[in-house]
Coordinates of C-alpha atoms and ligand atoms in Angstrom, one line a residue:
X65 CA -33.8 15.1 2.2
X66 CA -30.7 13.9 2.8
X67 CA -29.1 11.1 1.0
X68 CA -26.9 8.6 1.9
X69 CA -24.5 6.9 -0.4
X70 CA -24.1 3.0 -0.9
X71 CA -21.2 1.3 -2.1
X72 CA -19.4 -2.5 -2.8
X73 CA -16.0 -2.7 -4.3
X74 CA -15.1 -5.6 -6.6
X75 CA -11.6 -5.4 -6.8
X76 CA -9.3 -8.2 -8.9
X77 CA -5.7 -8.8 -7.8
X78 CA -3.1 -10.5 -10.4
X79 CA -1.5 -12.6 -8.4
X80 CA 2.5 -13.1 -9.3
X81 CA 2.8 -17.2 -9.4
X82 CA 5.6 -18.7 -11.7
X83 CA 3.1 -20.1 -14.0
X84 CA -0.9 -20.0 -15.2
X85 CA -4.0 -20.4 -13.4
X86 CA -4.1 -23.7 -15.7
X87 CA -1.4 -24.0 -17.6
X88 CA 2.3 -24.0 -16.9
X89 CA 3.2 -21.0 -19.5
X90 CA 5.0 -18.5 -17.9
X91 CA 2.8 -16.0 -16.1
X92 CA 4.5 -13.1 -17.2
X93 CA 2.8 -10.7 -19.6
X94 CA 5.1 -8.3 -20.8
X95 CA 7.2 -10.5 -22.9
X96 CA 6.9 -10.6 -26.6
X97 CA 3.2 -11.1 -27.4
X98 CA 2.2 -14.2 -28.2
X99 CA 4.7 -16.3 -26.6
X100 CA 4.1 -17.5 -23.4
X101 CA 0.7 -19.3 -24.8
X102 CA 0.2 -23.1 -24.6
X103 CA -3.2 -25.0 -26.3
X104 CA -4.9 -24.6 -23.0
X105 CA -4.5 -21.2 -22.5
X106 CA -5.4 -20.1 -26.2
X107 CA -8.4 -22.5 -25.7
X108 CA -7.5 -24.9 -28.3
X109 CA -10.3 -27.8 -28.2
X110 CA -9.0 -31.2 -26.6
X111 CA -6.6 -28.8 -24.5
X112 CA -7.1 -30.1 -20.1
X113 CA -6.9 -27.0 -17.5
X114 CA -5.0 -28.1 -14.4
X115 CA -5.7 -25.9 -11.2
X116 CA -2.0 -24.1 -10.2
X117 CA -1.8 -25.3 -6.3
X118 CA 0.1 -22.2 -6.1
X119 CA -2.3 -20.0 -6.5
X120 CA -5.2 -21.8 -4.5
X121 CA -2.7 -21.2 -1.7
X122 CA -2.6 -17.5 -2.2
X123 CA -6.0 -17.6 -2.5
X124 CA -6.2 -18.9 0.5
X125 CA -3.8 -16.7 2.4
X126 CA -6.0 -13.8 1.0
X127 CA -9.2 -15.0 2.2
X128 CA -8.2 -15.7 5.8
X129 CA -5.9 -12.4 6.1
X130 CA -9.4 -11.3 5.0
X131 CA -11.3 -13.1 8.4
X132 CA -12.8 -15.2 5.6
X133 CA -13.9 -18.8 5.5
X134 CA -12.6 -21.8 3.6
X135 CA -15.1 -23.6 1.4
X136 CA -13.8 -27.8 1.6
X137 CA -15.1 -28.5 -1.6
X138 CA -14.9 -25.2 -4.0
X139 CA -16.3 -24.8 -7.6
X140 CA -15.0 -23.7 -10.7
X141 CA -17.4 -22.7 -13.2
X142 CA -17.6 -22.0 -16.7
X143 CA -18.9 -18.0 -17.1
X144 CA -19.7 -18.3 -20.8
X145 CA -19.7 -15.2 -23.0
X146 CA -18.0 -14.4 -26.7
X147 CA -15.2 -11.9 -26.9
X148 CA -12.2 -11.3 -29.2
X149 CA -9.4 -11.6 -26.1
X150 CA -11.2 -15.0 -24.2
X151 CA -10.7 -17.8 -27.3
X152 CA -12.4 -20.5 -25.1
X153 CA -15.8 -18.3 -25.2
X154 CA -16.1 -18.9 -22.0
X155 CA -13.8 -18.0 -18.5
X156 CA -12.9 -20.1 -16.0
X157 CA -14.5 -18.3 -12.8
X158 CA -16.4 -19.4 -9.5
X159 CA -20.0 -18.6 -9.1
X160 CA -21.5 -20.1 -5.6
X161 CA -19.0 -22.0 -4.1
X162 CA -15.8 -20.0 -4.4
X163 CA -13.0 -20.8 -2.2
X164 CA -13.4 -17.8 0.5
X165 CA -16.7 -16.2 1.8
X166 CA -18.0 -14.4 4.7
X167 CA -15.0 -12.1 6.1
X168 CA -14.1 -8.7 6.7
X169 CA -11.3 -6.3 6.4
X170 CA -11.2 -2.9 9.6
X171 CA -10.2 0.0 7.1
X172 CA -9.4 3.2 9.3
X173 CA -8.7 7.0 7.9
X174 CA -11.0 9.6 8.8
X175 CA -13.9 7.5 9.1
X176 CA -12.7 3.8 10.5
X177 CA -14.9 0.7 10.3
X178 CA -15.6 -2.9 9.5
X179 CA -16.2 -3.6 5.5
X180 CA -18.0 -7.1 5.3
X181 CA -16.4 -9.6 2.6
X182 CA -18.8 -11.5 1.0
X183 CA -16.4 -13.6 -0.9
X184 CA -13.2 -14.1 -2.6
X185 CA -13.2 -16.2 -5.8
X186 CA -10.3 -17.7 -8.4
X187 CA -11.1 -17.2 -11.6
X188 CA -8.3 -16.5 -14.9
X189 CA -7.5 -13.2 -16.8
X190 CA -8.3 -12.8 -20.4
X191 CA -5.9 -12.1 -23.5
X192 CA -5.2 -8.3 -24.1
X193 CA -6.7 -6.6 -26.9
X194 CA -5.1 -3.4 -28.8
X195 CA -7.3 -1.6 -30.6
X196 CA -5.9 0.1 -33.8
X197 CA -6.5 3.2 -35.8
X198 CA -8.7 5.6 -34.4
X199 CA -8.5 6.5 -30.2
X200 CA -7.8 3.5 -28.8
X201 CA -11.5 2.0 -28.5
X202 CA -13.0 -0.7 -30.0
X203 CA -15.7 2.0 -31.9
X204 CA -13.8 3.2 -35.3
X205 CA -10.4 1.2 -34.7
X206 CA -9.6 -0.2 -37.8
X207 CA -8.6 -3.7 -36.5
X208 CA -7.5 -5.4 -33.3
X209 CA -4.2 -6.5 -31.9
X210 CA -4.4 -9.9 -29.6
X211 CA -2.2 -10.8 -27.5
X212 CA -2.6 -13.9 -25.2
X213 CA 0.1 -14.1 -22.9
X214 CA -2.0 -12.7 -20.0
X215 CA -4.9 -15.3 -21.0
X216 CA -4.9 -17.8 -18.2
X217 CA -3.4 -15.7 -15.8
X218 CA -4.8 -16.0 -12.4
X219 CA -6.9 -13.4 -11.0
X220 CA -8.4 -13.4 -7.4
X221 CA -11.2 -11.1 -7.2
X222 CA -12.0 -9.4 -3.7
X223 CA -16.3 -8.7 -3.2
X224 CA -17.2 -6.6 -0.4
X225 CA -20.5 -6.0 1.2
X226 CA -22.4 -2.6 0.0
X227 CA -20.7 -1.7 3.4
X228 CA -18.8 1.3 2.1
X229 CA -20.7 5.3 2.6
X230 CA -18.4 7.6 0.7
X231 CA -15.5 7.9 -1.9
X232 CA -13.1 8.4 1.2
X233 CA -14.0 5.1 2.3
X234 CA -13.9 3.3 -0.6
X235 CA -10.3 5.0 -1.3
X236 CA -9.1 3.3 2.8
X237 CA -10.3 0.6 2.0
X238 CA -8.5 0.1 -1.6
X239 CA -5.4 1.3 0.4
X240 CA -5.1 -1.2 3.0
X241 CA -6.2 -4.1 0.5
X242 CA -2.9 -3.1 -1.4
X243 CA -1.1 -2.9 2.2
X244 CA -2.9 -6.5 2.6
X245 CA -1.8 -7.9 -0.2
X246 CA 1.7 -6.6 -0.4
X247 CA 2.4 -7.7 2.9
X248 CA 1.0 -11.2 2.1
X249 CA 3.5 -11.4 -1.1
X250 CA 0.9 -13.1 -3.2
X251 CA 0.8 -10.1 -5.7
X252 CA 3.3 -7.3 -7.1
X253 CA 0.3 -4.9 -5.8
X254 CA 1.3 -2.4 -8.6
X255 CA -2.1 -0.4 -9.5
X256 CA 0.0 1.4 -12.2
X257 CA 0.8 -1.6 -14.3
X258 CA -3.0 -3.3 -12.9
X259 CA -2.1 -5.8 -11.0
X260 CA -5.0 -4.4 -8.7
X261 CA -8.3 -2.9 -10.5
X262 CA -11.2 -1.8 -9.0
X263 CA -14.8 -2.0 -10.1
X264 CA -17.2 0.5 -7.6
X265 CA -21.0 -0.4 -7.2
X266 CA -22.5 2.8 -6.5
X267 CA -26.3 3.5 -5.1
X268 CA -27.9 6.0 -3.2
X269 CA -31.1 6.0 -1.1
X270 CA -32.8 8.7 0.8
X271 CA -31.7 7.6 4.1
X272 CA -29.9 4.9 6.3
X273 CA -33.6 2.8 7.0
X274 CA -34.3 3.1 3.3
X275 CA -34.3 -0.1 1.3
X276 CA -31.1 -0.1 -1.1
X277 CA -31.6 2.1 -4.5
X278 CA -30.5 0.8 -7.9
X279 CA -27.2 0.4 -8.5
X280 CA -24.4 1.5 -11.2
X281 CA -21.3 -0.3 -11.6
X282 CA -18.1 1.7 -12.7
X283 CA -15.4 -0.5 -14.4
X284 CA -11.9 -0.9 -14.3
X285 CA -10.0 1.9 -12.0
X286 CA -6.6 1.5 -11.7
X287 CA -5.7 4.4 -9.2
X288 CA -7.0 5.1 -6.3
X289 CA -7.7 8.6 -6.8
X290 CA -9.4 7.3 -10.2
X291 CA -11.3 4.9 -7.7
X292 CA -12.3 8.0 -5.3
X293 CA -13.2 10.6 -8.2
X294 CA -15.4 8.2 -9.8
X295 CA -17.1 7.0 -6.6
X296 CA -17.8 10.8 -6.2
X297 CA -18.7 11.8 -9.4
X298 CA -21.0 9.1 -9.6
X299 CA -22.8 9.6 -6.2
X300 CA -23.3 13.0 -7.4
X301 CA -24.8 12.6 -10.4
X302 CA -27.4 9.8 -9.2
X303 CA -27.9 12.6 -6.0
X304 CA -29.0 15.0 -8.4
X305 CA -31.0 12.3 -10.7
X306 CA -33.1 11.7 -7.6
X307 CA -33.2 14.9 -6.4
X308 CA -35.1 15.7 -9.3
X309 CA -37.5 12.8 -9.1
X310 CA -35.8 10.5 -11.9
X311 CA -34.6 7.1 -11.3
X312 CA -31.4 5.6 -11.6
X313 CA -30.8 2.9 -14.1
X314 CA -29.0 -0.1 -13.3
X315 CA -25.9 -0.2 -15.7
X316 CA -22.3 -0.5 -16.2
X317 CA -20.6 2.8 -16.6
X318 CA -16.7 3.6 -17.5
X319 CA -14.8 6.4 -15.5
X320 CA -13.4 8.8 -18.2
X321 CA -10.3 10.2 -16.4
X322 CA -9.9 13.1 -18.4
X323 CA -13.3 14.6 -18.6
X324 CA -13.5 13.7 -14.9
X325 CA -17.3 11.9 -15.5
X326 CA -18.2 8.2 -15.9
X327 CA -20.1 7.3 -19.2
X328 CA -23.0 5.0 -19.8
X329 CA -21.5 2.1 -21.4
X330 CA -23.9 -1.2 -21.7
X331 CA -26.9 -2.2 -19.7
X332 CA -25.8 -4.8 -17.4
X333 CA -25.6 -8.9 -17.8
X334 CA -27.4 -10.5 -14.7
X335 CA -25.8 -13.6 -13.7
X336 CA -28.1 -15.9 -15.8
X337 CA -27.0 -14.2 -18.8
X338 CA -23.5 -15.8 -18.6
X339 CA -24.6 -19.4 -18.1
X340 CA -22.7 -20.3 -15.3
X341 CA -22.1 -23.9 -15.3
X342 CA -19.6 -26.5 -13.4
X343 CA -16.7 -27.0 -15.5
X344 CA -16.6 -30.5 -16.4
X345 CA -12.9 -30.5 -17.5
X346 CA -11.7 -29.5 -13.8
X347 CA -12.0 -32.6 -11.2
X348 CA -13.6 -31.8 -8.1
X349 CA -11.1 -29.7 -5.5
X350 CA -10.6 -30.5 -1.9
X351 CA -8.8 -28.4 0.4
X352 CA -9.0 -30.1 3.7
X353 CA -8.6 -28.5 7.5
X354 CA -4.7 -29.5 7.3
X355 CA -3.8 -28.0 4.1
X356 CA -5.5 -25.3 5.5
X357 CA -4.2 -24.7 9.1
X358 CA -0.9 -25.0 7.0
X359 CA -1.7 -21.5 5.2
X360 CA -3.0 -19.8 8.2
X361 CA 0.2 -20.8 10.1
X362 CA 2.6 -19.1 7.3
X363 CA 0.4 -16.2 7.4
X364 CA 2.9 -12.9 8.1
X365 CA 2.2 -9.7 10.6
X366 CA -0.8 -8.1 8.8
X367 CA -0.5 -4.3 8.7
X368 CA -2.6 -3.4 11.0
X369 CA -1.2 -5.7 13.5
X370 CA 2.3 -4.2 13.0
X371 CA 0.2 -0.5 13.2
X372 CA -1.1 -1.8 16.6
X373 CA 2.0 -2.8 17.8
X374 CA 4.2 0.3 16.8
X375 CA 2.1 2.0 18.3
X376 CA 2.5 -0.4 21.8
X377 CA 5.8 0.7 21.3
X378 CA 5.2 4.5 21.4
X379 CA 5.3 5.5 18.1
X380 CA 2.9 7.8 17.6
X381 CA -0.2 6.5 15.4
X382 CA 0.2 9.0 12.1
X383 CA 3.9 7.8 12.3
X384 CA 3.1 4.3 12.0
X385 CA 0.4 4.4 9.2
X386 CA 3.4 5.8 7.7
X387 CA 5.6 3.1 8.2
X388 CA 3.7 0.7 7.9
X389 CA 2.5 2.2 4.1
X390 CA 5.8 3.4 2.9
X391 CA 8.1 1.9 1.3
X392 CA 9.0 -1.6 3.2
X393 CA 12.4 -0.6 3.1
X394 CA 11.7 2.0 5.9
X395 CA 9.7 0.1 8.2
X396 CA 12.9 -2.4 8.1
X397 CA 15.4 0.3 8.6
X398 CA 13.1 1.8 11.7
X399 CA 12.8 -2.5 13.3
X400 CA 16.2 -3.1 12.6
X401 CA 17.2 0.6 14.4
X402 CA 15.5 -0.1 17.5
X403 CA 15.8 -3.9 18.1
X404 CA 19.6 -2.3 18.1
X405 CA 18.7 -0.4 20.7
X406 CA 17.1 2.7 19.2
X407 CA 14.3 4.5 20.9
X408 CA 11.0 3.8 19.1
X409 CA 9.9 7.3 18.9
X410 CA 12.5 9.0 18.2
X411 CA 13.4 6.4 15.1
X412 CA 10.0 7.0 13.7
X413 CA 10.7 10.4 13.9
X414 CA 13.2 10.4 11.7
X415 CA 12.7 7.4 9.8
X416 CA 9.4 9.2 8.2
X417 CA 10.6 12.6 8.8
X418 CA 14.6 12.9 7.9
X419 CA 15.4 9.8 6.1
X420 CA 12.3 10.5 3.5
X421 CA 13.4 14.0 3.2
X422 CA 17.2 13.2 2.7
X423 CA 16.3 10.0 0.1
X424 CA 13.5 12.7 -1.4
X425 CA 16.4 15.5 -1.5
X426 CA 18.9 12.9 -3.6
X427 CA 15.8 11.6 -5.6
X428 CA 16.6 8.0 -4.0
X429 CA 13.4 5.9 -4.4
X430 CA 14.4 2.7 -1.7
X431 CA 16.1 3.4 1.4
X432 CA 18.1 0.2 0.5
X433 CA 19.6 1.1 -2.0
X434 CA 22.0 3.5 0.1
X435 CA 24.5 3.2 2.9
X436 CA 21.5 3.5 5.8
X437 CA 21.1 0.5 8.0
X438 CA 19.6 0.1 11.0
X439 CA 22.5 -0.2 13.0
X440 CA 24.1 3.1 11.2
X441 CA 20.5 5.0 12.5
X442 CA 20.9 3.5 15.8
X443 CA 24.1 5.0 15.7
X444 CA 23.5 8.4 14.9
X445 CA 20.4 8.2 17.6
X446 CA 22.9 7.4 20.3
X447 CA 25.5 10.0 19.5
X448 CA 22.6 12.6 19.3
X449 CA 21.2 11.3 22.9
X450 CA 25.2 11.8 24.1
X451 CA 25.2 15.1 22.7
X452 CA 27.7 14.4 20.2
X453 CA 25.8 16.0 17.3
X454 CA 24.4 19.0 17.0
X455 CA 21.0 18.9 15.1
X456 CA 22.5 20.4 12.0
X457 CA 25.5 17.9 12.2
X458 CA 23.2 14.9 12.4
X459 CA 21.2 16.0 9.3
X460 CA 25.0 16.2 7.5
X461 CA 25.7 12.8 9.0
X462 CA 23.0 11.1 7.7
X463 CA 23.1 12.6 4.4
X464 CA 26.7 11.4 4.1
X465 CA 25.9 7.9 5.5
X466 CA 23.0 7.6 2.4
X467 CA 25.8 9.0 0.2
X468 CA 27.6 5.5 1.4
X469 CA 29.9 7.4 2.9
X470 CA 30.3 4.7 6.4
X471 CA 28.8 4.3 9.6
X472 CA 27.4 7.4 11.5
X473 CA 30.6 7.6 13.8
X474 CA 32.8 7.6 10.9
X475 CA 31.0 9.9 8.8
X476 CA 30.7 12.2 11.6
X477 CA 34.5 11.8 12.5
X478 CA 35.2 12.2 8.6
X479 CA 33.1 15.4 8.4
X480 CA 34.7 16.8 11.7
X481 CA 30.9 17.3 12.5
X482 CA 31.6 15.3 16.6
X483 CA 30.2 18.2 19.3
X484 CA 32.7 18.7 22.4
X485 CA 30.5 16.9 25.1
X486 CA 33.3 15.9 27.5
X487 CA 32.8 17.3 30.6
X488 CA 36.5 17.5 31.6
X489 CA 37.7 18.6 27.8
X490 CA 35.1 21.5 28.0
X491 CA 36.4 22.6 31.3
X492 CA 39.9 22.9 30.0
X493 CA 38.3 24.9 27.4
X494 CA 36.6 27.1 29.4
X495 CA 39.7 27.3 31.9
X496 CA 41.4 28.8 28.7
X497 CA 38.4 31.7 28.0
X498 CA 37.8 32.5 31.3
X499 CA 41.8 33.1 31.7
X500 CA 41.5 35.3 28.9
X501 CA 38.5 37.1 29.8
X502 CA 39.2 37.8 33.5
X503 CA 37.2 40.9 33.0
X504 CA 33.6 39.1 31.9
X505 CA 34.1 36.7 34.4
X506 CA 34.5 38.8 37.7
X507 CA 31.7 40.7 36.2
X508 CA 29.4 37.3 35.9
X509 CA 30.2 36.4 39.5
X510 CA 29.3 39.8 39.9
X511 CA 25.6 38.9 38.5
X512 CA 25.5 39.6 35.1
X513 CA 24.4 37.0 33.7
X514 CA 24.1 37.8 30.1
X515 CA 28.1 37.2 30.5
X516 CA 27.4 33.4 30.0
X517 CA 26.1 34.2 26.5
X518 CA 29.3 36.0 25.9
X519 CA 31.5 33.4 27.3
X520 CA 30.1 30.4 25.6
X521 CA 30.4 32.4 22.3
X522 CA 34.1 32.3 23.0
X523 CA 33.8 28.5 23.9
X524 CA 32.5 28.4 20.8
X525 CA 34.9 30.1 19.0
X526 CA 37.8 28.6 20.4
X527 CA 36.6 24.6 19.5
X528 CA 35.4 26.0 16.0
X529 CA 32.0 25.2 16.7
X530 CA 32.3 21.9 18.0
X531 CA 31.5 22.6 22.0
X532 CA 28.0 21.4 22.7
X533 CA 26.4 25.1 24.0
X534 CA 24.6 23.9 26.3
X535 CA 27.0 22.4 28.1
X536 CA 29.3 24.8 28.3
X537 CA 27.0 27.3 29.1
X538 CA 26.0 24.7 32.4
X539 CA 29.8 24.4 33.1
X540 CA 30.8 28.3 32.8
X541 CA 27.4 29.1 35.2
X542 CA 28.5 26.6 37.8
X543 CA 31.8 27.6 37.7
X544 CA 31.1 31.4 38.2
X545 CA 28.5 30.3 41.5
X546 CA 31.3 27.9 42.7
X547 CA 34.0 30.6 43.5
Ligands
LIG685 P1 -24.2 -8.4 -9.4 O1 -25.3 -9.4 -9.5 O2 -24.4 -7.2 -10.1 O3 -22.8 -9.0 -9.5 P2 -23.9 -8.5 -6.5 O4 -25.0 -8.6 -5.6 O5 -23.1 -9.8 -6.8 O6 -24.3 -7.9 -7.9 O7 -22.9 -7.4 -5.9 C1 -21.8 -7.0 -6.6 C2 -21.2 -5.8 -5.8 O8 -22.2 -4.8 -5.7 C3 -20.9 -6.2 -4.4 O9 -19.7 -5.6 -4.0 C4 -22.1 -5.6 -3.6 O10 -21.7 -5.3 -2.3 C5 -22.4 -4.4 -4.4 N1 -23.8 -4.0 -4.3 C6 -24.9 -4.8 -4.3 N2 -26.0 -4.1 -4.2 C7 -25.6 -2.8 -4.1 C8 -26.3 -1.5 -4.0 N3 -27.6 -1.5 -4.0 N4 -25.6 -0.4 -3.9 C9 -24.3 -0.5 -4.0 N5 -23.5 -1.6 -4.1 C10 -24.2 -2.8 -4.2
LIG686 ZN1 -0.6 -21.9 -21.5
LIG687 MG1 -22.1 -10.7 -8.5

């Protein structure tokens, strides 16, 4: 039999606003603990939430980037459940009318397609616990460290459709949510400090007509080879489950990075057991068609659109994932190079293949942070196309322009590095050698025509390198025909 895997992605994305979901502390959660904390957000009773207008309109800009729709009247909802790090008991979250539903996102990679969104709702992060003593968990800690300034931050969490059919898939289409949200500015995106986490449903069924089998949901990945390794461990181990005629049970499992395995952890809530209910402390919320149309208009050039039109341009698709996913310094440096008049392929070319090598050579993380703008690679393009630089000069010009050492002609005239490409100073040059080698040259008019070799060795020689070969090689050739 052969089985086919089946897998959603839950994935929750801090965004970066100024203040809380609904409060105005500080959203900021690596300050001292326990100071950016109002009554609201330590759930004090009396204490009013207030919905940040800021982050409804990221929301927003995430769910239609997303293809989504905009609810006019969303919900927030109480989801009620005790734990150390939530002190109202309960979190504000959105169970059936959050403010985005019914989209889609096109992930490519090795196998492209169209995942299904089934919605995208606000909701607010919890407080962070620290457990003491013992590994880290909560099981033989000896007591618990709380720290609220995250509580209240808001959290937009991304629901796919069980659309996904592999770990590869599941890792595209974490990668271009990032890309998504990055390029949308609503988040800092950074997996390592979790601004993005993932949750994976995982099932698998015996074939693509079969009904849906029980699912598992892993918690919490916060890489995106965690996210892929999990996916895979888990469809393996319910593969084999099945395989030897047990059953799956439905459950929420942890990914253990180090052993490389998830682990059973509880048996999971269903909705009901959470309560949801309206919150009655949070007025009904309108967004109406104007507010937004007034999101959708500030919306900037998704990534795939700028893939798309890179690729218009002629640069060559592998080239401008990689643009597009680097570091946004690059993709600047390459739009800024050829508006200037730089020829799109041959800027990605070396945007993605010199420039990363020379900032990876002199441990550089951001292309702007050095001397390279787009009107220095333009430059050095140009005096390439002119045959001014050799190819080995123009590596040594850019790594002195990234060194801040000037523009590409004045590093190159700094470095002594400009090739002899002037017609009439090579001739002169080669007026000189030939005088001095009548020998060679009667014998190339004679029709050897190694001699040229020879002969542009001595061009060579004579301008200390700096004669563009192939030039003078032309020239000496035509002049030895031309008698
Ligand atoms: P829950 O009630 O557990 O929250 P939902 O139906 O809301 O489940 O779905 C949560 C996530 O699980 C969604 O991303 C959805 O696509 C995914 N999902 C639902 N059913 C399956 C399944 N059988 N296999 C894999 N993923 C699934
Ligand atoms: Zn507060
Ligand atoms: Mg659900």
């Amino acid at each position: 039999m052969s089985w086919e895997a089946v897998i959603g992605l839950e994935t929750h994305v801090e965004l970066s606003t100024e203040s809380k979901m609904f409060c105005g502390c500080p959203a900021r959660f690596e300050s001292e603990p326990n100071t950016n904390v109002c009554p609201v957000c330590l759930g004090l009773p009396g204490a009013l939430p207030v919905p940040n207008r800021e982050a409804i309109n990221r929301i927003m800009r995430i769910g239609l980037a997303l293809n989504c729709s905009i609810t006019r009247q969303p919900v927030f909802h109480r989801k009620n459940y005790f734990y150390a790090d939530l002190p109202k008991n309960y979190q504000i979250s959105q169970f059936d009318l959050p403010v985005c539903v019914d989209g889609f996102l096109e992930v490519g990679g090795t196998d492209p397609g169209r995942v299904g969104i089934e919605r995208v709702h606000q909701e607010e992060d919890t407080g962070k616990s620290t457990h003491m003593g013992g590994d880290g968990r909560i099981s033989g800690a000896e007591y618990s460290l709380l720290d609220f300034n995250r509580s209240g931050v808001p959290l937009v969490e991304i629901v796919t459709r069980p659309d996904l059919r592999s770990a590869a898939q599941a890792r595209a289409y974490g990668q271009e949510l990032k890309l998504l949200v990055e390029a949308l500015g609503v988040s800092d995106a950074r997996l390592e400090e979790g601004s993005i986490r993932f949750d994976a449903n995982v099932s698998v069924r015996s074939g693509p007509e079969a009904p849906l089998g029980t699912k598992v949901e892993i918690k919490n990945m916060n890489s995106f080879r965690s996210l892929e390794r999990a996916v895979t461990y888990e469809i393996g181990r319910q593969t084999h489950l099945l395989s030897q005629e047990g059953t799956v049970v439905m459950e929420t499992r942890h990914w253990d990075e180090e052993a490389g395995a998830t682990r059973g952890g509880r048996v999971k809530e269903g909705s009901s057991d959470y309560r949801y209910f309206p919150d009655p402390d949070l007025v009904p919320m309108e967004i109406d068609p104007a507010w937004e149309s007034h999101i959708r208009a500030s919306l900037p050039e998704l990534p795939a659109a700028r893939r798309t039109r890179y690729e218009q341009m002629g640069v060559d698709p592998t080239m401008a994932a990689t643009l597009v996913a680097g570091e946004s310094g690059l993709a600047g440096l390459f739009e800024e190079a050829v508006n200037l008049g730089a020829g799109p392929s041959q800027a990605a070319n070396w945007v993605t293949g010199e420039v990363v090598a020379a900032l990876r050579k002199a441990s550089i993380n951001s292309v702007t942070e050095t001397g390279l703008t787009g009107s220095a690679l333009a430059e050095l393009l140009e005096m390439i196309g002119q045959g001014k630089l050799s190819g080995s000069a123009a590596r040594e010009v850019l790594t002195g322009v990234i060194a801040g050492e000037g523009g590409s002609g004045q590093v190159a005239a700094a470095r002594d590095l400009i090739q002899i490409s002037d017609t009439e100073m090579l001739a002169e040059v080669i007026e000189e050698v030939l005088a001095a080698h009548p020998d060679e040259f009667s014998r190339l008019q004679g029709g050897e025509q190694k001699l040229v070799g020879f002969l542009v060795g001595q061009v060579m020689r004579r301008t200390r390198g700096k004669a563009d070969p192939k030039l003078a090689g032309a020239l000496i050739a035509e002049r030895s025909s031309a008698r």
